[in-house]
CSV table of C-alpha atoms in Angstrom, one decimal:
chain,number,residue,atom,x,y,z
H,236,UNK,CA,12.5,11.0,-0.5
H,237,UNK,CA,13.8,8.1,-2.6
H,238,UNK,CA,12.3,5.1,-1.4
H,239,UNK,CA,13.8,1.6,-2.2
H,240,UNK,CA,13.1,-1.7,-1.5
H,241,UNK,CA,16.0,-2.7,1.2
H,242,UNK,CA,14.8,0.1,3.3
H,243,UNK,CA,10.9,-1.4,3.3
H,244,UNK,CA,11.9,-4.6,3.7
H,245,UNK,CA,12.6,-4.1,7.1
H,246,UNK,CA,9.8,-2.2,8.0
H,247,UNK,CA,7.4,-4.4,6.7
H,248,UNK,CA,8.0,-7.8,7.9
H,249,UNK,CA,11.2,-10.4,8.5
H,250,UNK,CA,10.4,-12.1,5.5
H,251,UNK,CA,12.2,-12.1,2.2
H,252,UNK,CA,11.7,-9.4,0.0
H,253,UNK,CA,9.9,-10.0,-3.1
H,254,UNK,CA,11.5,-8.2,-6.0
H,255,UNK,CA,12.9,-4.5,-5.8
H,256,UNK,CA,10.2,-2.1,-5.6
H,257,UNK,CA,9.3,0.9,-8.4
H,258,UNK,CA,11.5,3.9,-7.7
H,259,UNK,CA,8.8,6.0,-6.4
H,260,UNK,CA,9.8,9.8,-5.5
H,261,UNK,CA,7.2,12.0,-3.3
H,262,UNK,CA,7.1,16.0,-3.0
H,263,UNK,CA,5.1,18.0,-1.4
H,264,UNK,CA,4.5,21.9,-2.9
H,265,UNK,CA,4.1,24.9,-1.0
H,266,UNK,CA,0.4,25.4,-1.3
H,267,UNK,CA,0.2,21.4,-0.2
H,268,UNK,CA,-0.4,19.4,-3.0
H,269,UNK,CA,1.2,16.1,-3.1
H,270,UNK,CA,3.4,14.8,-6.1
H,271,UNK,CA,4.4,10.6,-6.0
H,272,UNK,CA,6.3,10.1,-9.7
H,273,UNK,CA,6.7,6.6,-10.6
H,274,UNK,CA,10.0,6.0,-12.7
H,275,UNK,CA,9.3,3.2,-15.4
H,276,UNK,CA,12.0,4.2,-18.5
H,277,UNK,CA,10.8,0.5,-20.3
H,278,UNK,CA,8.7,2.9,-23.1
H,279,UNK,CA,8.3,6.7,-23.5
H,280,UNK,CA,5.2,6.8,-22.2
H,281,UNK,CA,3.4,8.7,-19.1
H,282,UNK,CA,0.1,8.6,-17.1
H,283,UNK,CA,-0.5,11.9,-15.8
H,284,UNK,CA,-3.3,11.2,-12.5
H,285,UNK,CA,-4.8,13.8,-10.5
H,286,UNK,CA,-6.3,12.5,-7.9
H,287,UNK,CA,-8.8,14.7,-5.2
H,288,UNK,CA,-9.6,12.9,-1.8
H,289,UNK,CA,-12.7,13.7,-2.1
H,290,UNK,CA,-15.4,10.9,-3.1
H,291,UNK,CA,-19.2,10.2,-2.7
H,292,UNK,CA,-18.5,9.3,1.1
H,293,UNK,CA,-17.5,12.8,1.6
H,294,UNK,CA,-20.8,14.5,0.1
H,295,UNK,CA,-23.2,16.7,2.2
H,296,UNK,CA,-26.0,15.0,3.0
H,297,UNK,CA,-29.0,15.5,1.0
H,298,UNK,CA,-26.6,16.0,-2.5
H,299,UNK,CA,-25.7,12.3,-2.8
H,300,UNK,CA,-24.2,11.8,-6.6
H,301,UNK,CA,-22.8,15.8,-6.2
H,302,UNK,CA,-18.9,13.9,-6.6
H,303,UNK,CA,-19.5,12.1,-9.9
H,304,UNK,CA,-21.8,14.7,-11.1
H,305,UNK,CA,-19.1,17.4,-10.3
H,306,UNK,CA,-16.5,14.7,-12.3
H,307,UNK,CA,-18.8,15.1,-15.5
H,308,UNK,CA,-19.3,18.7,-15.5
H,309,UNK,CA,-15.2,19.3,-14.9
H,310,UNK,CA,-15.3,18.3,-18.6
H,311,UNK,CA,-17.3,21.7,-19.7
H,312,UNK,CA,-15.0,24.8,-20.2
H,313,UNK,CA,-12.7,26.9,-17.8
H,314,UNK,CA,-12.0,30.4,-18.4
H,315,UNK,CA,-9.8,30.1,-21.5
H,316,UNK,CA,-10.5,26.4,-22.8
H,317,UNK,CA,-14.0,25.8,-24.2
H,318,UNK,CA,-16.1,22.6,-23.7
H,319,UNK,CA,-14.9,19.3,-24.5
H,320,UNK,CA,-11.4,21.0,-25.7
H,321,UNK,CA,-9.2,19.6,-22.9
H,322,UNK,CA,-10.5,16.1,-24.5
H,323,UNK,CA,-9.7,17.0,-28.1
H,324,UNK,CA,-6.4,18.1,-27.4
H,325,UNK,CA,-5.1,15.0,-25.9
H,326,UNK,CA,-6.8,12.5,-28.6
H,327,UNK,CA,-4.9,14.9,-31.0
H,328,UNK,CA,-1.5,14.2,-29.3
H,329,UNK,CA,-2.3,10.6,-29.5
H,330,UNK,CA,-3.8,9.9,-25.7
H,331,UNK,CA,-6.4,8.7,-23.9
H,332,UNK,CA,-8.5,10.2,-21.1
H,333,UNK,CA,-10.7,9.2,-18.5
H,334,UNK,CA,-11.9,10.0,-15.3
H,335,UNK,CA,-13.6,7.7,-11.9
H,336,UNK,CA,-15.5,8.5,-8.6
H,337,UNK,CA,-15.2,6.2,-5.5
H,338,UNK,CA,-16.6,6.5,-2.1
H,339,UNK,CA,-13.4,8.2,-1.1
H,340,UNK,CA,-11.9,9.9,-4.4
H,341,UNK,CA,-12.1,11.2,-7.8
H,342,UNK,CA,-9.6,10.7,-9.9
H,343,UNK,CA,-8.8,12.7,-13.6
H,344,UNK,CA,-6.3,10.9,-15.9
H,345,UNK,CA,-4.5,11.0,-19.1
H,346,UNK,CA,-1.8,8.6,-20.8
H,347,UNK,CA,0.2,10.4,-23.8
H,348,UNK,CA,3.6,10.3,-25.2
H,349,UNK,CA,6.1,11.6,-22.3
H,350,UNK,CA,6.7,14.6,-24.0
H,351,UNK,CA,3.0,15.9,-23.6
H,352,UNK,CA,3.3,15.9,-20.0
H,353,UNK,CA,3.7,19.6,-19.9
H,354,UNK,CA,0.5,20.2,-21.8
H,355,UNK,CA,-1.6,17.9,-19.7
H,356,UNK,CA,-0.2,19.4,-16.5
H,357,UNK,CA,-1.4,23.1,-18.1
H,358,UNK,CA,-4.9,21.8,-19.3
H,359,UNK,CA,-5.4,19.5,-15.7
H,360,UNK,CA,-4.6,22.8,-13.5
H,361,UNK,CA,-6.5,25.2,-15.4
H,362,UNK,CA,-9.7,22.9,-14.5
H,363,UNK,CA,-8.6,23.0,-11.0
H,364,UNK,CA,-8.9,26.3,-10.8
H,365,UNK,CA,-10.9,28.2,-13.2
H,366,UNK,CA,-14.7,25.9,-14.2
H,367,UNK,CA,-16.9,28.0,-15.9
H,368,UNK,CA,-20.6,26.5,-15.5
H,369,UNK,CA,-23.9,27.6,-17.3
H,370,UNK,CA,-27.1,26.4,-16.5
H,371,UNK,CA,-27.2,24.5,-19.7
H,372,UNK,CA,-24.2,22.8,-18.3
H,373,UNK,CA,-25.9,21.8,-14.9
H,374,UNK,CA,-29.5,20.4,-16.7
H,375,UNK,CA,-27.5,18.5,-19.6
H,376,UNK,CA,-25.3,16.6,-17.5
H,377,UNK,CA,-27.8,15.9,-14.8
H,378,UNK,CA,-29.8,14.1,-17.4
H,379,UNK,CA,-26.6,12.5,-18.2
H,380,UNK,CA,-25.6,10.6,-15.0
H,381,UNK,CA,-29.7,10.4,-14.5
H,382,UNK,CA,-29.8,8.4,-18.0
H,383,UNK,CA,-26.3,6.6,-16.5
H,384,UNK,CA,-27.6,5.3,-13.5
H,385,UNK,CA,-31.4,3.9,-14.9
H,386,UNK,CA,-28.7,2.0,-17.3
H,387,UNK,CA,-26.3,1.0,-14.7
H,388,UNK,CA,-28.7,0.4,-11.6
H,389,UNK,CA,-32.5,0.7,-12.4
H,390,UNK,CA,-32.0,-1.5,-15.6
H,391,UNK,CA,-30.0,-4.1,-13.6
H,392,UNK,CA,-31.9,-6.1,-11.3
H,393,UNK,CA,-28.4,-7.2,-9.4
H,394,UNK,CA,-27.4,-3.8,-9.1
H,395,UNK,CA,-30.5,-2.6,-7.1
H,396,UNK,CA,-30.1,-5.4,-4.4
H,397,UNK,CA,-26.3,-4.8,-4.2
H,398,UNK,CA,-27.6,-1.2,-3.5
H,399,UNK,CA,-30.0,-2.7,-1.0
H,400,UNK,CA,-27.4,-4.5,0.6
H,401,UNK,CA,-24.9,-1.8,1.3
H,402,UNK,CA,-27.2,0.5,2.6
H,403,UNK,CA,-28.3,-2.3,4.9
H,404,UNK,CA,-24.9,-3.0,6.0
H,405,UNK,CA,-23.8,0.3,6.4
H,406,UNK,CA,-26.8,2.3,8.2
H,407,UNK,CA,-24.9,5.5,9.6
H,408,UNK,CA,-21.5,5.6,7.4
H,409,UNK,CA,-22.0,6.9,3.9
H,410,UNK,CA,-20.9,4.0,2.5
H,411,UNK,CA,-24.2,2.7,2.4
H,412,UNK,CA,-24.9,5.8,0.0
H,413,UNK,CA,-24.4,5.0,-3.8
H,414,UNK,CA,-21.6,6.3,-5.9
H,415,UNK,CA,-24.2,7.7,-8.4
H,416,UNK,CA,-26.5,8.8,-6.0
H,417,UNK,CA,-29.8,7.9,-5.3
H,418,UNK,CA,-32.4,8.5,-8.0
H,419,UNK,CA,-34.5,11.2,-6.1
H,420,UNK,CA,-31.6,13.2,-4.7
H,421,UNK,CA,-29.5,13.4,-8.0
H,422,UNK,CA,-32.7,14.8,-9.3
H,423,UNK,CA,-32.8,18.2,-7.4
H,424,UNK,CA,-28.8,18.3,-8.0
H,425,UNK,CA,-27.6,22.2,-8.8
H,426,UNK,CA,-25.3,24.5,-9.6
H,427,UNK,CA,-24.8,25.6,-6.3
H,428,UNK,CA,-24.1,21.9,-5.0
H,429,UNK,CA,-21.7,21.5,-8.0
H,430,UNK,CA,-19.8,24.6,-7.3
H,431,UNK,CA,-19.9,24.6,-3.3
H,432,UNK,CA,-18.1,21.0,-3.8
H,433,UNK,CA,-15.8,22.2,-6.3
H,434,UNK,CA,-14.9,25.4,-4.4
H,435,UNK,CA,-14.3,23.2,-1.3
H,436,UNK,CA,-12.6,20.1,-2.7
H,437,UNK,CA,-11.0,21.1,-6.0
H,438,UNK,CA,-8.1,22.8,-4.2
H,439,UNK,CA,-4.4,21.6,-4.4
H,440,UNK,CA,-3.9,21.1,-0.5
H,441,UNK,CA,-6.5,18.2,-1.0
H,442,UNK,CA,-5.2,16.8,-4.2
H,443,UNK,CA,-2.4,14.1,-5.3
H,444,UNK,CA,-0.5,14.5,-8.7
H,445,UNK,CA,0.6,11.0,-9.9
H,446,UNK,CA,3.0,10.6,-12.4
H,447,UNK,CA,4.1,7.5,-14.1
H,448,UNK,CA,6.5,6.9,-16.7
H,449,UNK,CA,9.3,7.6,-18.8
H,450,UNK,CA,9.9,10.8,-16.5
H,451,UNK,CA,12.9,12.5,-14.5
H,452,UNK,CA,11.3,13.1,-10.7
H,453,UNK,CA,13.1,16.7,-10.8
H,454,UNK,CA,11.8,17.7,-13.9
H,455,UNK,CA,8.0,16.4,-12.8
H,456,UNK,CA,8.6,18.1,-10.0
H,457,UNK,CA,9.3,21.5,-11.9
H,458,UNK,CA,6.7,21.3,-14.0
H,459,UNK,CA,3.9,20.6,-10.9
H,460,UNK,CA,5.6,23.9,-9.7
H,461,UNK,CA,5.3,26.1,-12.6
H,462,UNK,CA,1.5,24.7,-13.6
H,463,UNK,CA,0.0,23.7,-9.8
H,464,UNK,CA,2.4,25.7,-7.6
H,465,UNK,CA,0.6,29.2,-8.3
H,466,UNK,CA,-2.7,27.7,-7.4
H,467,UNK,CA,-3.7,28.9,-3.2
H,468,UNK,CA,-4.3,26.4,-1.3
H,469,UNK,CA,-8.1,26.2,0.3
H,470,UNK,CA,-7.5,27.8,4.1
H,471,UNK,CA,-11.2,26.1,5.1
H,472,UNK,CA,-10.7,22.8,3.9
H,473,UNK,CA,-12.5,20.5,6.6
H,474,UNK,CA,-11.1,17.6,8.3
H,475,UNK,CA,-11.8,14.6,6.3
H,476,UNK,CA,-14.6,13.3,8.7
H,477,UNK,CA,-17.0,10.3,8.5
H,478,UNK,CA,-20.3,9.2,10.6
H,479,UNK,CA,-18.9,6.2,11.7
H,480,UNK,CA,-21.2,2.9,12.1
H,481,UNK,CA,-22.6,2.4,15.3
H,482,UNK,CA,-21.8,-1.7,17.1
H,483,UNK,CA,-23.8,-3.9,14.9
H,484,UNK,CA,-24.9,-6.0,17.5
H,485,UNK,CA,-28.0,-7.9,15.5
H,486,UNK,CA,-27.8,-10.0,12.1
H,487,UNK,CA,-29.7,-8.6,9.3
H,488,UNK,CA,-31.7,-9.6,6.6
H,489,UNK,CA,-33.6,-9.1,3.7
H,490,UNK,CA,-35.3,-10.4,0.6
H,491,UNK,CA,-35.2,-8.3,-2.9
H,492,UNK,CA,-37.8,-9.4,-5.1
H,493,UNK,CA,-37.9,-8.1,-8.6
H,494,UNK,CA,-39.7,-9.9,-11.7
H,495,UNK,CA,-36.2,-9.6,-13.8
H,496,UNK,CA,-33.7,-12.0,-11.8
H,497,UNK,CA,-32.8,-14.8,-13.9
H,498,UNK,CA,-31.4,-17.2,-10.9
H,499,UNK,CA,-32.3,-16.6,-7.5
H,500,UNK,CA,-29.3,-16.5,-5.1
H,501,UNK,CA,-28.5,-15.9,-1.9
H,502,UNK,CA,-25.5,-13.3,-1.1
H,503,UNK,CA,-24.0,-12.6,2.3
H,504,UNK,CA,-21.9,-9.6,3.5
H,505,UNK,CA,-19.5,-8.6,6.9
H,506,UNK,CA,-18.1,-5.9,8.1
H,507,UNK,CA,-13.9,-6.2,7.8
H,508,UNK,CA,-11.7,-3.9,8.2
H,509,UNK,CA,-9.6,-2.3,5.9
H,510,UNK,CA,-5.8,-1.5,4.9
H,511,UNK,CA,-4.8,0.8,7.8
H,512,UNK,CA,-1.5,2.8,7.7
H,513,UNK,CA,0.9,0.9,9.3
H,514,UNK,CA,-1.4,-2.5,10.1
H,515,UNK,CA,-2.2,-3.8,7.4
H,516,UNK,CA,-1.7,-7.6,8.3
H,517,UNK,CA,-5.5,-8.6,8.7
H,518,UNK,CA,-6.4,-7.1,5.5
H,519,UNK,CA,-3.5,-9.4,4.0
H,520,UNK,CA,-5.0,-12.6,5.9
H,521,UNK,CA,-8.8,-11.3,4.5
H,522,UNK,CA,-7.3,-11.3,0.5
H,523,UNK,CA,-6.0,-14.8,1.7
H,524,UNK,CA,-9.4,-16.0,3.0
H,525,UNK,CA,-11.7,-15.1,0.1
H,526,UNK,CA,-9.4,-17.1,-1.9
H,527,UNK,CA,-9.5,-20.0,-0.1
H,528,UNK,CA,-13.1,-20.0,0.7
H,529,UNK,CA,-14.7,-18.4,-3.2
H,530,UNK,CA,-11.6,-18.6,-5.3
H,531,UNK,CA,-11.2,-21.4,-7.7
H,532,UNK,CA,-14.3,-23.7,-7.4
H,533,UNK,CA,-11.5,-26.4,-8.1
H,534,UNK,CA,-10.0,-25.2,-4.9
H,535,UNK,CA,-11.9,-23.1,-2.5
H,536,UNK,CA,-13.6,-24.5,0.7
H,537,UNK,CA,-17.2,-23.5,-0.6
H,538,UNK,CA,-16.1,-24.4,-4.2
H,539,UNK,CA,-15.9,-27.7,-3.7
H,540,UNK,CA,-18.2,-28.8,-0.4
H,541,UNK,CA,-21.1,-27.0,-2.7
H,542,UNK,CA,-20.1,-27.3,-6.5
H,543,UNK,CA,-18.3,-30.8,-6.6
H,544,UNK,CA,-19.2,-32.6,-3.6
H,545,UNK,CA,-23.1,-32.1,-3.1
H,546,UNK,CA,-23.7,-30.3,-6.4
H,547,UNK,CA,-26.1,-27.7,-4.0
H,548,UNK,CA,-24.7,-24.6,-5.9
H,549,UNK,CA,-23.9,-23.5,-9.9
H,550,UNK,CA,-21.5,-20.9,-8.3
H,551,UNK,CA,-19.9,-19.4,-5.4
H,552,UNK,CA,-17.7,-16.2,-4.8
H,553,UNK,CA,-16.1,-14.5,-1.9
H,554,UNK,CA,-15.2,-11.1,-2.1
H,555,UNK,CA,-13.4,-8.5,0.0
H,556,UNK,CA,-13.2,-5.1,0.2
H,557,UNK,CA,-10.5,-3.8,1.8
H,558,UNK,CA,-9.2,-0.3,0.2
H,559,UNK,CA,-11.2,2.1,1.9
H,560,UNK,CA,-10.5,4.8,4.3
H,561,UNK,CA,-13.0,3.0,6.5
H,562,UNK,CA,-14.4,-0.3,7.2
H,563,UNK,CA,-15.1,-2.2,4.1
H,564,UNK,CA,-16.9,-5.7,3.4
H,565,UNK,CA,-15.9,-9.1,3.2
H,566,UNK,CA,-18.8,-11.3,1.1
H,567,UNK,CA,-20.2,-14.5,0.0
H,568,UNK,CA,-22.6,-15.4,-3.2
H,569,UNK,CA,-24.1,-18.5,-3.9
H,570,UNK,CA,-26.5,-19.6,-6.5
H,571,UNK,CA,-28.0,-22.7,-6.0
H,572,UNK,CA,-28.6,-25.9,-8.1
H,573,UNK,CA,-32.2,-26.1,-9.8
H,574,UNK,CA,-34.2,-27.5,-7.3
H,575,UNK,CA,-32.3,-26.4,-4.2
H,576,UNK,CA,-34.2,-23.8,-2.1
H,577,UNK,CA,-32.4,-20.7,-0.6
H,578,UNK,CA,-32.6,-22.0,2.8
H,579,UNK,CA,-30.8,-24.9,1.7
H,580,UNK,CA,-28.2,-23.0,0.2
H,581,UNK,CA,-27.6,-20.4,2.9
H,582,UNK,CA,-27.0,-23.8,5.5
H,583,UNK,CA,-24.8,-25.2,3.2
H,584,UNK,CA,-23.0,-22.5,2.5
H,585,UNK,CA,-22.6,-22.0,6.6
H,586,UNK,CA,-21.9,-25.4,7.2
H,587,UNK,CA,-18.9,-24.9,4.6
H,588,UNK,CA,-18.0,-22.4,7.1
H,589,UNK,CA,-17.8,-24.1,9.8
H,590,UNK,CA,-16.2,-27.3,8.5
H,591,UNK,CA,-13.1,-24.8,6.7
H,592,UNK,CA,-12.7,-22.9,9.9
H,593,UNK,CA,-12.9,-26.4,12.2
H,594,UNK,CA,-10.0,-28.3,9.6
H,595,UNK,CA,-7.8,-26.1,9.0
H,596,UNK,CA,-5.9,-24.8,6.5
H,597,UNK,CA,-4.2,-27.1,3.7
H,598,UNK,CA,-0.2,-26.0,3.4
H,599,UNK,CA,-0.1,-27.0,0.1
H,600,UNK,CA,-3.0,-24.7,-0.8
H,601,UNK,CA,-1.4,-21.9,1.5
H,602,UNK,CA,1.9,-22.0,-0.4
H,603,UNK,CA,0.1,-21.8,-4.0
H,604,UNK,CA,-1.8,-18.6,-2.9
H,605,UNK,CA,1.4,-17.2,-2.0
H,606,UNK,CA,2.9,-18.0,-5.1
H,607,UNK,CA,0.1,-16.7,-7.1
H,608,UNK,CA,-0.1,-13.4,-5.5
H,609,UNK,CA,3.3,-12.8,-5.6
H,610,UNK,CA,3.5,-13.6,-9.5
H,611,UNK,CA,0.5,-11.0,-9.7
H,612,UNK,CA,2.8,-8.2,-7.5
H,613,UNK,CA,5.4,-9.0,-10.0
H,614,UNK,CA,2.9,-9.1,-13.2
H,615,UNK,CA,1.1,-5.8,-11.9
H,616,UNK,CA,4.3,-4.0,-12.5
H,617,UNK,CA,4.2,-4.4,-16.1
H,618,UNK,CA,1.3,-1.6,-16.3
H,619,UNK,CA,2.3,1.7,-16.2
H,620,UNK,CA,-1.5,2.9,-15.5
H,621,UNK,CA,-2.2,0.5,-13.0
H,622,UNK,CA,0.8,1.5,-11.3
H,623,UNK,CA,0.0,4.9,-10.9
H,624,UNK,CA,-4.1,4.1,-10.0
H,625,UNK,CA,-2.6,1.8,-7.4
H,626,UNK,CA,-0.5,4.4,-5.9
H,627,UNK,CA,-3.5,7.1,-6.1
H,628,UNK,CA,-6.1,4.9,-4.7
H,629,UNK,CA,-3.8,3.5,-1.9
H,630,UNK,CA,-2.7,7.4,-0.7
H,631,UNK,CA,-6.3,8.9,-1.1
H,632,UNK,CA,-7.5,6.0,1.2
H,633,UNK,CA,-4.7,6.8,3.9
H,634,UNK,CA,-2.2,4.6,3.3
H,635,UNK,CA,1.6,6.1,2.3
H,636,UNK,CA,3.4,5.4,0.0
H,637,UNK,CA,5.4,2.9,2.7
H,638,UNK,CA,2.1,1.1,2.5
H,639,UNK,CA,1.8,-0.1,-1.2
H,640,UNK,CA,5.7,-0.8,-1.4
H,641,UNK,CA,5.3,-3.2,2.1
H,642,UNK,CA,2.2,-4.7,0.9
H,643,UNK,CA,3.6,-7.7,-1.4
H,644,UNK,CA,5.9,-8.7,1.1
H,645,UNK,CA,3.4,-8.4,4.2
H,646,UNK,CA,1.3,-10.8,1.5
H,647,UNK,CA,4.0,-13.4,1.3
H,648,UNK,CA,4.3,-13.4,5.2
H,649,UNK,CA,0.6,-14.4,6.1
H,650,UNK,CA,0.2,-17.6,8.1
H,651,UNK,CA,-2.7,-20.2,8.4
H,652,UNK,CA,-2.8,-19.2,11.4
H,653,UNK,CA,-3.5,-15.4,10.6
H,654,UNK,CA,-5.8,-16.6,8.4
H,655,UNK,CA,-8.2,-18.8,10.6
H,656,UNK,CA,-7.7,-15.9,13.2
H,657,UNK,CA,-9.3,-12.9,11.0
H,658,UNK,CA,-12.0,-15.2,10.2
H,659,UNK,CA,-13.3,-16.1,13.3
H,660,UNK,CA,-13.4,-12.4,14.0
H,661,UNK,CA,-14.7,-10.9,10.7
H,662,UNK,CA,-16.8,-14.1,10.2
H,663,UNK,CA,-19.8,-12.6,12.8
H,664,UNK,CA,-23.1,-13.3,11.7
H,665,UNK,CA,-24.1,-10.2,14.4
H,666,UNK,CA,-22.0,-8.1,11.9
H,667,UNK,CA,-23.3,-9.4,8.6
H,668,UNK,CA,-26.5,-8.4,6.3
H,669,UNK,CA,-27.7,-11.9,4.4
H,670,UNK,CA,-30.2,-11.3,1.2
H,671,UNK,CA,-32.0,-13.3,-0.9
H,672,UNK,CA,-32.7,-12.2,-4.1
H,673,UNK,CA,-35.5,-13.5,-5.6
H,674,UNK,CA,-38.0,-13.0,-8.6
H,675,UNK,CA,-41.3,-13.4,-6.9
H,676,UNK,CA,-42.0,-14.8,-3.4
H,677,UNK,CA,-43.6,-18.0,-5.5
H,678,UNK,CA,-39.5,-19.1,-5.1
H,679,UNK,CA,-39.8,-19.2,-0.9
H,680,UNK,CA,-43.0,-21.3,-1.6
């Protein structure tokens, strides 16, 4: 179905519509994969995405890192291409190629001249279908994302207690697992884990095809049917189910000491919900909020009570979290001026809280967010790639594609009032983790 702007505008909200949406064209195949194409004729270009909704969240326990170990080894050969060919082939034709693991997808893509579209659609589908792993395969890339994460996490002292934090903050939902995996887990990680995932997930009836480009929806659509349609769909593929987090009822705390932090800070997390199908108004408000309390320090609430007027902190951030299939996190960091203690900082930082939440919000400052989201809408347009991620990520995270086209406009029509509303409720310190991150308890002395 052809969906255009007019049509979402009044779906989404009464307000103005911000510019004409992308044309965006969905199909669905007989075997049940999905196929969004993105029409952008500006340059002959096209970023061909496959996207699988299957992420780290969705890993058996016991196997954490089995998702972005299987993305690595999807790399080695099939059953007619050999190791590393699919790779050589598109650099050859000019391309790039890359690939990702979330919590709740994975996600293969390449960007070549429109003309090579047929050729990645072959290559992409034959790895769907036909991996061909050795036990070689499964030791050599096992030291591979082992060697990844001690250079991502165990070499990076922030990393670890942003670890820490997430799995205090999500104690039951597998969000609180890392995307790599933890250490000792990745380590008994086998072939049988990689294929059982792979036999499970890797099927068309769970996957996405995003196209985006210089491309005719009819013929994309002909060429998903004549590369993906012949691939059977997986008859045992499970509902896409999540532990869910029990009430959190009880702050929570904690203090992560390691000898290689530079600055102690102190950094704060909440449970806040995330874009929901059809509801994604709070989510909106929460982009506004972290704004207006982290954005700018020239601007935000905590920037300038903390920066500017009291010089307690040499920076503040908010954060939020909101494109998840499940709840995600909304989040505070502060590191504090040289001679001001943690504890200071944390009440400060609360106090800055209360005094945004008891004032009210500037109209002036309300009206310059919405301008500068909107002019990022407009400016996200311009990227062909991040069109199509934004599409995949959105859809593999239950939103439609209804969703992303409503979004800028549900974005223009946030209140103040919305905005002090979602706060009050996300803002729980019964639903938050706070930690201190430290270099040696001498700090707390």
């Amino acid at each position: 179905m052809r969906l255009l702007a007019a049509a979402l505008a009044v779906l989404a909200t009464s307000a103005p519509v911000l510019t004409q949406a992308e044309e965006v064209t969905t199909y669905q195949l007989d075997n049940g994969m999905d196929v969004v194409v993105i029409e952008d004729h500006r340059a002959p270009v096209v970023v061909h995405m496959l996207w699988y909704r299957a992420g780290s969240a969705d890993e058996p326990v016991g196997s954490s890192g089995v998702a972005h170990y299987l993305e690595h080894l999807l790399f080695k050969a099939t059953d007619t291409v050999e190791s590393g060919e699919f790779q050589r082939i598109v650099a050859e034709n000019g391309g790039s190629d890359n690939a990702f693991t979330s919590y709740d997808y994975t996600g293969y893509f390449q960007r070549v001249a429109a003309d090579r579209l047929p050729l990645m659609m072959q290559y992409e589908a034959d790895r769907m279908n036909n991996l061909v792993l050795t036990e070689d395969d499964i030791v050599s890339e096992r030291g591979v994302i082992l060697e990844e994460r001690n250079q991502r996490t165990e070499n990076s002292p922030n990393a670890l207690a942003r670890e820490q934090m997430r799995a205090s903050q999500f104690l039951n939902h597998r969000y609180g697992v890392p995307i790599i995996g933890w250490k000792h887990e990745m380590e008994t990680l086998d072939m049988d884990d990689a294929l059982s995932f792979y036999d499970l997930y890797y099927s068309p009836n769970n996957a996405i095809l995003v196209v985006a480009g210089d491309v005719q929806p009819d013929e994309v659509l002909a060429l998903a049917q004549e590369h993906y349609g012949p691939i059977p769909m997986e008859p045992d593929l499970p509902e896409r189910f999540r532990t869910q987090e029990p009430p959190q009822t009880a702050e929570r705390r904690l203090i992560f000491e390691d000898p290689r932090v530079a600055q102690p800070y102190v950094t704060r997390s909440y449970l806040a919900p995330e874009r929901d199908a059809g509801a994604q108004e709070d989510a909106a408000a929460l982009t506004y909020l972290a704004d207006l309390l982290g954005g700018s320090p020239f601007t935000s609430a905590l920037g300038i009570a903390l920066q500017f007027e009291t010089s307690t902190a040499v920076y503040v951030g908010a954060y939020y979290d909101g494109l998840n299939l499940d709840d995600g996190t909304f989040g505070f960091t502060v590191v504090p001026s040289e001679g001001v203690s943690l504890q200071e900082a944390e009440d400060a930082m609360d106090a800055a809280i209360v005094d945004f939440l008891a004032a009210g919000i500037d109209p002036e400052r309300m009206e310059a967010l919405r301008t500068q989201l909107k002019a990022g809408e407009i400016y996200a347009r311009d990227n062909v790639g991040g069109l199509a991620r934004r599409y995949g990520a959105a859809l593999t995270s239950g939103l439609t594609v209804q969703d992303v086209q409503a979004w800028p406009d549900i974005l223009q029509a946030v209140t103040a009032e919305d905005v002090l509303a979602v706060a009050e409720r996300v803002l729980d310190r019964n639903q938050s983790v706070t930690g201190w991150v430290i270099p040696s308890r001498e700090v707390l002395q």
